[in-house]
Amino acid sequence: QVKLVESGGGSVQTGGSLRLSCAASGYSDNYGSLIPSCMAWFRQAPGKEREEVATNPRYGTTKYADSAKGRFTVSRDSAKTTLYLQMNSLKPEDTAIYYCAADSRSCSEIGRGAFGYWGQGTQVTVSS
């Protein structure tokens, strides 16, 4: 059973930084790979729709939402099963629950938000 566990959320002031982690376990696809082909970060603020923050292919370049460009950096560990989100220069509008997602399909194949596996989310609160 695939499990995604996020950690690292918390409360910071404007301009601060946080690093979120997402550890994937139990993953195995039809090709025998233990590494999710695509992992991603999403967020959902109160009263707003969930939005994609960044998608990270197993091999290739991370794609960022405009709101994340220049401030957020996504990476994976050497085993490529833990996804990180380094968030710098945080703003109050970054306040949201941040979710990790993973899928066996390539990032380009996945429809809007249609990832197969999701974490439980971690709260990020940025105060002014």
PDB file of C-alpha atoms in Angstrom:
ATOM      1  CA  GLN A   1       0.000   0.000   0.000  1.00  0.00           C
ATOM      2  CA  VAL A   2       1.413   3.348  -1.053  1.00  0.00           C
ATOM      3  CA  LYS A   3       1.776   5.864   1.704  1.00  0.00           C
ATOM      4  CA  LEU A   4       2.853   9.490   1.422  1.00  0.00           C
ATOM      5  CA  VAL A   5       3.718  11.265   4.637  1.00  0.00           C
ATOM      6  CA  GLU A   6       4.342  14.998   4.686  1.00  0.00           C
ATOM      7  CA  SER A   7       6.198  16.815   7.411  1.00  0.00           C
ATOM      8  CA  GLY A   8       7.846  20.159   8.053  1.00  0.00           C
ATOM      9  CA  GLY A   9       4.863  22.449   8.127  1.00  0.00           C
ATOM     10  CA  GLY A  10       4.516  25.158  10.709  1.00  0.00           C
ATOM     11  CA  SER A  11       4.103  28.851  11.344  1.00  0.00           C
ATOM     12  CA  VAL A  12       6.533  31.495  10.177  1.00  0.00           C
ATOM     13  CA  GLN A  13       6.557  35.215   9.657  1.00  0.00           C
ATOM     14  CA  THR A  14       6.597  36.921   6.291  1.00  0.00           C
ATOM     15  CA  GLY A  15       9.951  36.449   4.637  1.00  0.00           C
ATOM     16  CA  GLY A  16      10.707  33.261   6.511  1.00  0.00           C
ATOM     17  CA  SER A  17      11.496  29.820   5.186  1.00  0.00           C
ATOM     18  CA  LEU A  18      10.208  26.303   5.618  1.00  0.00           C
ATOM     19  CA  ARG A  19      11.217  22.968   4.175  1.00  0.00           C
ATOM     20  CA  LEU A  20       8.542  20.373   3.630  1.00  0.00           C
ATOM     21  CA  SER A  21       9.253  16.697   3.175  1.00  0.00           C
ATOM     22  CA  CYS A  22       7.178  13.931   1.668  1.00  0.00           C
ATOM     23  CA  ALA A  23       8.283  10.365   2.211  1.00  0.00           C
ATOM     24  CA  ALA A  24       6.821   7.753  -0.110  1.00  0.00           C
ATOM     25  CA  SER A  25       6.658   4.142   0.981  1.00  0.00           C
ATOM     26  CA  GLY A  26       5.115   0.972  -0.397  1.00  0.00           C
ATOM     27  CA  TYR A  27       5.293   2.176  -3.964  1.00  0.00           C
ATOM     28  CA  SER A  28       5.746  -0.255  -6.826  1.00  0.00           C
ATOM     29  CA  ASP A  29       4.508   0.164 -10.369  1.00  0.00           C
ATOM     30  CA  ASN A  30       3.753  -2.264 -13.195  1.00  0.00           C
ATOM     31  CA  TYR A  31       7.315  -1.987 -14.452  1.00  0.00           C
ATOM     32  CA  GLY A  32       8.815  -3.019 -11.132  1.00  0.00           C
ATOM     33  CA  SER A  33      10.039   0.443 -10.272  1.00  0.00           C
ATOM     34  CA  LEU A  34      10.015   1.500  -6.669  1.00  0.00           C
ATOM     35  CA  ILE A  35      10.257   5.155  -7.618  1.00  0.00           C
ATOM     36  CA  PRO A  36       7.178   7.215  -8.426  1.00  0.00           C
ATOM     37  CA  SER A  37       7.416   8.542 -11.950  1.00  0.00           C
ATOM     38  CA  CYS A  38       5.927  11.873 -10.990  1.00  0.00           C
ATOM     39  CA  MET A  39       5.676  13.559  -7.616  1.00  0.00           C
ATOM     40  CA  ALA A  40       4.149  16.900  -6.895  1.00  0.00           C
ATOM     41  CA  TRP A  41       3.228  19.490  -4.334  1.00  0.00           C
ATOM     42  CA  PHE A  42      -0.217  21.015  -4.182  1.00  0.00           C
ATOM     43  CA  ARG A  43      -1.754  23.444  -1.735  1.00  0.00           C
ATOM     44  CA  GLN A  44      -5.208  24.484  -0.691  1.00  0.00           C
ATOM     45  CA  ALA A  45      -5.975  27.682   1.136  1.00  0.00           C
ATOM     46  CA  PRO A  46      -9.206  28.156   3.092  1.00  0.00           C
ATOM     47  CA  GLY A  47     -12.098  28.807   0.744  1.00  0.00           C
ATOM     48  CA  LYS A  48      -9.992  28.256  -2.349  1.00  0.00           C
ATOM     49  CA  GLU A  49      -9.505  25.449  -4.796  1.00  0.00           C
ATOM     50  CA  ARG A  50      -6.506  23.199  -4.586  1.00  0.00           C
ATOM     51  CA  GLU A  51      -3.677  24.470  -6.742  1.00  0.00           C
ATOM     52  CA  GLU A  52      -0.580  22.839  -8.108  1.00  0.00           C
ATOM     53  CA  VAL A  53       2.652  24.216  -6.715  1.00  0.00           C
ATOM     54  CA  ALA A  54       5.191  22.113  -8.580  1.00  0.00           C
ATOM     55  CA  THR A  55       5.557  18.810 -10.368  1.00  0.00           C
ATOM     56  CA  ASN A  56       8.752  16.810 -10.256  1.00  0.00           C
ATOM     57  CA  PRO A  57       9.474  14.022 -12.721  1.00  0.00           C
ATOM     58  CA  ARG A  58      11.644  11.097 -11.719  1.00  0.00           C
ATOM     59  CA  TYR A  59      14.135  12.303 -14.293  1.00  0.00           C
ATOM     60  CA  GLY A  60      13.908  15.771 -15.718  1.00  0.00           C
ATOM     61  CA  THR A  61      13.082  19.305 -14.814  1.00  0.00           C
ATOM     62  CA  THR A  62      10.669  20.431 -12.151  1.00  0.00           C
ATOM     63  CA  LYS A  63       7.782  22.572 -13.306  1.00  0.00           C
ATOM     64  CA  TYR A  64       6.691  25.385 -10.997  1.00  0.00           C
ATOM     65  CA  ALA A  65       3.553  27.420 -10.714  1.00  0.00           C
ATOM     66  CA  ASP A  66       4.089  31.120 -11.298  1.00  0.00           C
ATOM     67  CA  SER A  67       3.441  31.776  -7.609  1.00  0.00           C
ATOM     68  CA  ALA A  68       6.332  29.476  -6.688  1.00  0.00           C
ATOM     69  CA  LYS A  69       8.931  30.474  -9.247  1.00  0.00           C
ATOM     70  CA  GLY A  70      12.027  32.038  -7.754  1.00  0.00           C
ATOM     71  CA  ARG A  71      10.985  31.307  -4.173  1.00  0.00           C
ATOM     72  CA  PHE A  72      10.312  27.568  -3.973  1.00  0.00           C
ATOM     73  CA  THR A  73      12.630  24.731  -4.902  1.00  0.00           C
ATOM     74  CA  VAL A  74      11.650  21.087  -5.264  1.00  0.00           C
ATOM     75  CA  SER A  75      14.087  18.219  -5.020  1.00  0.00           C
ATOM     76  CA  ARG A  76      14.188  14.501  -4.307  1.00  0.00           C
ATOM     77  CA  ASP A  77      16.607  12.526  -2.193  1.00  0.00           C
ATOM     78  CA  SER A  78      19.114  10.177  -3.797  1.00  0.00           C
ATOM     79  CA  ALA A  79      16.665   7.276  -3.594  1.00  0.00           C
ATOM     80  CA  LYS A  80      14.091   9.489  -5.319  1.00  0.00           C
ATOM     81  CA  THR A  81      11.370   8.435  -2.911  1.00  0.00           C
ATOM     82  CA  THR A  82      11.380  11.511  -0.690  1.00  0.00           C
ATOM     83  CA  LEU A  83      10.247  14.812  -2.143  1.00  0.00           C
ATOM     84  CA  TYR A  84      11.216  18.139  -0.654  1.00  0.00           C
ATOM     85  CA  LEU A  85       9.792  21.615  -1.000  1.00  0.00           C
ATOM     86  CA  GLN A  86      12.107  24.385   0.108  1.00  0.00           C
ATOM     87  CA  MET A  87      10.059  27.541   0.518  1.00  0.00           C
ATOM     88  CA  ASN A  88      11.815  30.884   0.921  1.00  0.00           C
ATOM     89  CA  SER A  89      10.557  34.454   1.112  1.00  0.00           C
ATOM     90  CA  LEU A  90       7.205  33.217   2.339  1.00  0.00           C
ATOM     91  CA  LYS A  91       4.182  35.469   2.093  1.00  0.00           C
ATOM     92  CA  PRO A  92       0.832  35.399   3.906  1.00  0.00           C
ATOM     93  CA  GLU A  93      -0.795  34.237   0.677  1.00  0.00           C
ATOM     94  CA  ASP A  94       1.302  31.064   0.883  1.00  0.00           C
ATOM     95  CA  THR A  95      -0.769  30.038   3.891  1.00  0.00           C
ATOM     96  CA  ALA A  96      -2.427  26.738   3.037  1.00  0.00           C
ATOM     97  CA  ILE A  97      -2.441  23.036   3.621  1.00  0.00           C
ATOM     98  CA  TYR A  98       0.300  21.571   1.466  1.00  0.00           C
ATOM     99  CA  TYR A  99      -0.201  18.142  -0.033  1.00  0.00           C
ATOM    100  CA  CYS A 100       2.216  15.741  -1.639  1.00  0.00           C
ATOM    101  CA  ALA A 101       1.080  13.586  -4.535  1.00  0.00           C
ATOM    102  CA  ALA A 102       2.621  10.770  -6.541  1.00  0.00           C
ATOM    103  CA  ASP A 103       1.795   8.704  -9.593  1.00  0.00           C
ATOM    104  CA  SER A 104       3.245   5.989 -11.785  1.00  0.00           C
ATOM    105  CA  ARG A 105       2.540   7.970 -14.941  1.00  0.00           C
ATOM    106  CA  SER A 106       4.796  10.643 -16.295  1.00  0.00           C
ATOM    107  CA  CYS A 107       4.022  14.177 -15.202  1.00  0.00           C
ATOM    108  CA  SER A 108       2.963  15.071 -18.737  1.00  0.00           C
ATOM    109  CA  GLU A 109       0.388  12.257 -18.794  1.00  0.00           C
ATOM    110  CA  ILE A 110      -1.354  13.206 -15.582  1.00  0.00           C
ATOM    111  CA  GLY A 111      -4.420  15.335 -15.963  1.00  0.00           C
ATOM    112  CA  ARG A 112      -5.078  18.318 -13.806  1.00  0.00           C
ATOM    113  CA  GLY A 113      -4.587  17.136 -10.255  1.00  0.00           C
ATOM    114  CA  ALA A 114      -5.378  13.516 -11.123  1.00  0.00           C
ATOM    115  CA  PHE A 115      -2.614  11.916  -9.134  1.00  0.00           C
ATOM    116  CA  GLY A 116      -3.166   8.420  -7.858  1.00  0.00           C
ATOM    117  CA  TYR A 117      -1.678   8.849  -4.407  1.00  0.00           C
ATOM    118  CA  TRP A 118      -1.978  11.684  -1.904  1.00  0.00           C
ATOM    119  CA  GLY A 119      -0.587  12.506   1.484  1.00  0.00           C
ATOM    120  CA  GLN A 120      -2.615  13.769   4.402  1.00  0.00           C
ATOM    121  CA  GLY A 121      -1.300  17.322   4.127  1.00  0.00           C
ATOM    122  CA  THR A 122       0.691  19.617   6.351  1.00  0.00           C
ATOM    123  CA  GLN A 123      -0.324  23.110   7.442  1.00  0.00           C
ATOM    124  CA  VAL A 124       1.787  26.115   6.536  1.00  0.00           C
ATOM    125  CA  THR A 125       0.865  29.432   8.110  1.00  0.00           C
ATOM    126  CA  VAL A 126       2.627  32.673   7.237  1.00  0.00           C
ATOM    127  CA  SER A 127       1.864  35.673   9.384  1.00  0.00           C
ATOM    128  CA  SER A 128       2.413  39.282   8.428  1.00  0.00           C
TER     129      SER A 128
END
